[in-house]
Amino acid sequence: MSELRRSLKELEQNSDFIRRHIGPGEADKASMLCSLGLDSMEALMNQVIPATIKSDAPLELGASRTEAQVLADLREMADKNKLFKSYIGMGYYNCHTPPVILRNILENPAWYTSYTPYQPEISQGRLEAILNFQTMVTELTGLEIANSSLLDEATAAAEAMTFCQKVGKNKSKIFFVSKGCHPQTIEVIRTRARPLNIEVVIGDPTQDLTDLDCFGALLQYPNSDGSIDDYAELVNQCHQRKTLVIVAADLLSLTLLTPPGEFGADIAVGSTQRFGVPLGYGGPHAAYFATKDAFKRAIPGRLVGVSIDSHGNRAYRLALQTREQHIRREKATSNICTAQALLAVMASMYVVYHGPDGLQTIAQRVHRLTVVLADGLQKLGFTVTTPNFFDTLTIATGDQTQLIHDRANQRATNLRPVDSHTIAIALDETTTRRDVENLWSLFGSADLSFADIEQSAADRIPEKLMRQSARLSHPIFSSYHSETEMLRYMRSLADKDLALDRAMIPLGSCTMKLNGTTEMIPVSWEAFAGLHPYAPLEQVQGYQTMIAELEQWLCACTGYDAVSLQPNAGSQGEYAGLLAIRAYHESRGENHRNICLIPSSAHGTNPASAQMVGLKVVVVRCDESGNVDLADLQAKAEQHRDNLAAIMVTYPSTHGVFEAAIVEICDIIHTNGGQVYWDGANMNAMIGVTKGAGGIGGDVSHLNLHKTFCIPHGGGGPGVGPITVKSHLAPFLPAYSGINSAQSANIVGPVAAAPWGSAGILPISWTYVALMGQQGMAEATRTAILNANYIAQRLAPHYPILYTGPNGRVAHECIIDLRDIKEETGISVDDVAKRLIDFGFHAPTMSFPVPGTLMIEPTESESRTELDRFCDAMIAIREEIRGVESGAMDPQDNPLVNAPHTSAVLTKPDWSHPYSREQAVFPNAATKANKYWPPVGRIDNVYGDRNLVCSCPPMESYEETN
């Protein structure tokens, strides 16, 4: 009976989420510790974490909650948000997400748990979907090549500005921005331009651009106020002065309007949000970037291209991967290394689902409703100041402006306040006839007849601007219009990929951990997904409460004092953090501080980010153990002490160890007048077991919420990269885009289009921290370190572990060295990575930070069973390598160099290899029980770059290979 007498409190605590998130159970942890020769987690932490930074103090997070409790708490918050009908526009629109896409893409772990497609053989499904996205963009914009998405429209426009400066021939330092652009885009452009000493001129393009000597010009099409201008002659005049022209275009309107590429635009940018992606209070949404083929090698971000595999079959992969920050990093114009892949997939599937006719019908319907609305308002005595428009009207409302807004507020409707005497209204796919009648009633009449007004209404797109070219002519957009076919198409793509729902993804520095279902559920709730980013704050009190709590928790986890959640990627967080440091120095009259020290092991985004904020990079050497060379750091800090702005340091280090000298590193920088930018990519090894970056000496860190705080990677995005700062940098956090303009010399403007960036996925991280609490967050860190050391201990007899700390331990990841193997046998990291596919695994991080190595990070979420399955695969691969070493295997024809092996290869009648079919595809017992079949053989990257194709191939080629 004593076993039954457990307290209610104890029973409730045993219902928590912690044991579901953390892979190894208590018995497994004890056994794993024993294999390390240790008897407790505390003993391991003492060996791994330097005493100077270790902390046992509990995090100020409160206790963990059950999944039911957390969902109930979130529902209570969501209910505080007010779902008004939004007509604000400004690049954000209500839309219908087709349920088949909602359920099978956004809510499907096969899509949202996948990683960036750096291993293309196991990413063919998402690569095809993104290629569809690129094809959609090129066909709608009339330009030749498009990337795989950027973060949002405003940052895409900012990327386009620096792109023009890089590829253009006009050496002016002036960039023109039309006053017709969305306000948030103008503000982000100003933020990006200021540290680069680019002068931004804002004006009327028909008056102020005609004779202006500038390297680039940004135009909006249609304008933010809804008006449509004919830019053909203006573009021609710009080209005569060697000025490159960017057009920020609404893609839905381009089904009816002449595409930018057809009237001479050099670049087109914009958002694909209205293609089935929820508003999400600002994001995440996929921006697009399209340009001419001549500029393809300078395109920021990722680019999917078509190549062939080892058997000559068509295959997809990321093209031209040696661009931007990967080459001449100190001169990079972009630090973008991410995309909004999941949202780009959704947008592309929306277009596949509707097809050219369906998309055109949606556009025509939106325009028709807007025409009827305009004619009705004119009958009511109001002047519509946009005679030509697509979906947005600007109305002169005079002294009735406030009255109209008051009526709208009473009827749960948001209109766009342009100024004290003007209102704008943007319609969208969700607008109905009843909505138009309700809008008329706000302006003083409820008795207008929609049918009567429509009968006499005339379209308001000028005939000379009507699109004449074909829309979405590729067959992919006309092939899957029944739900049955659409469902099967998406399933067929998902089946080609290997995501976290199938197997461990042991990527070093990428923290591919569990994205719990409970964490994902609120993302689809309308009360979080359906809010416009510029809705009045009193309507989003649930969001504001959640954001405030998440900010508080992030400070508690990191030892900092303030947070900005606006940066919508780690690269943007880096950029925002360096902007804060720069602004801080300027506020103290030390504008001359422009030297940024960066260790040689840093990721390419570090020097690229420094370059973007006008800092000069000075590289600091690392010693043979992978640690920052203190003597070199001291010398360079003293050499540049009068101009030292910052150091960018990753900790735990990129090499997977806790450097013992981190406190000394911070002291050296502070003594010489600089600030410490602490890259938060590896924060998963610090939370709850150290003093936190801010408590150790960091001044600012970015965090990867898509790593440490459980937002899924989504095939290469979405991500959130907030910055956490000490109090002295708090005044220099990014301003709230679109809510307040911050152009003071000491204040940093917005770095993203929406005030809180990708707010729609913040409930994931809030839920994770609430579920884990102070106990769970610390235990997750300890287990991540245990799992990494367990893998290192199991693999050490077979592969050299490249870097360890003073006690022979690693942090949260370990690096195995294959350079001697390559030298002795010719077997490379590529061969091992591709052979792992035959075992059903994604490869670890290849050749970073050291060429010829593999960096492995297991995270806390993987069970001992999965860790052992991975180690067994790596040991089996080592035995195959030994077969090459001993001469038992042909060095030119063996399972490693021929990997991965497809089912098509297995079933060919002729088998000429000196190893068996069984060894090729069923190399161990685990693969026989649960086999992943790669859809293609090893992909030829060189062929793809030499024969660059970045849009969908002809449909007959699908029939040949599928």
Short mmCIF file of N, CA and C in Angstrom, two decimals, residues 11 24 44 106-107 185 583 596 694 712 727 755:
data_model
loop_
_atom_site.label_atom_id
_atom_site.label_comp_id
_atom_site.label_asym_id
_atom_site.label_seq_id
_atom_site.Cartn_x
_atom_site.Cartn_y
_atom_site.Cartn_z
N LEU A 11 2.73 13.46 -7.77
CA LEU A 11 2.12 12.90 -8.98
C LEU A 11 2.05 13.93 -10.09
N PRO A 24 17.67 10.44 -22.93
CA PRO A 24 18.07 9.35 -22.02
C PRO A 24 17.29 9.38 -20.70
N LEU A 44 30.75 15.27 -14.00
CA LEU A 44 31.00 15.58 -15.41
C LEU A 44 31.06 17.09 -15.61
N LEU A 106 2.74 23.02 -42.95
CA LEU A 106 3.03 23.78 -41.74
C LEU A 106 2.97 22.92 -40.49
N GLU A 107 2.02 22.02 -40.42
CA GLU A 107 1.84 21.22 -39.22
C GLU A 107 2.45 19.82 -39.33
N THR A 185 9.83 49.55 -44.86
CA THR A 185 10.93 49.31 -45.78
C THR A 185 11.89 50.50 -45.79
N ALA A 583 26.61 52.04 -32.01
CA ALA A 583 25.84 53.19 -31.51
C ALA A 583 26.29 53.58 -30.09
N CYS A 596 37.25 45.43 -35.24
CA CYS A 596 36.56 44.26 -34.69
C CYS A 596 37.51 43.06 -34.76
N GLY A 694 26.14 36.94 -20.15
CA GLY A 694 26.16 38.28 -19.58
C GLY A 694 26.81 38.32 -18.21
N PRO A 712 11.70 25.07 -34.78
CA PRO A 712 12.29 24.13 -35.74
C PRO A 712 12.98 24.84 -36.89
N SER A 727 22.77 46.26 -19.57
CA SER A 727 21.94 47.46 -19.47
C SER A 727 22.50 48.66 -20.22
N PRO A 755 7.65 44.86 -36.00
CA PRO A 755 8.21 45.29 -34.71
C PRO A 755 8.83 44.17 -33.90
#
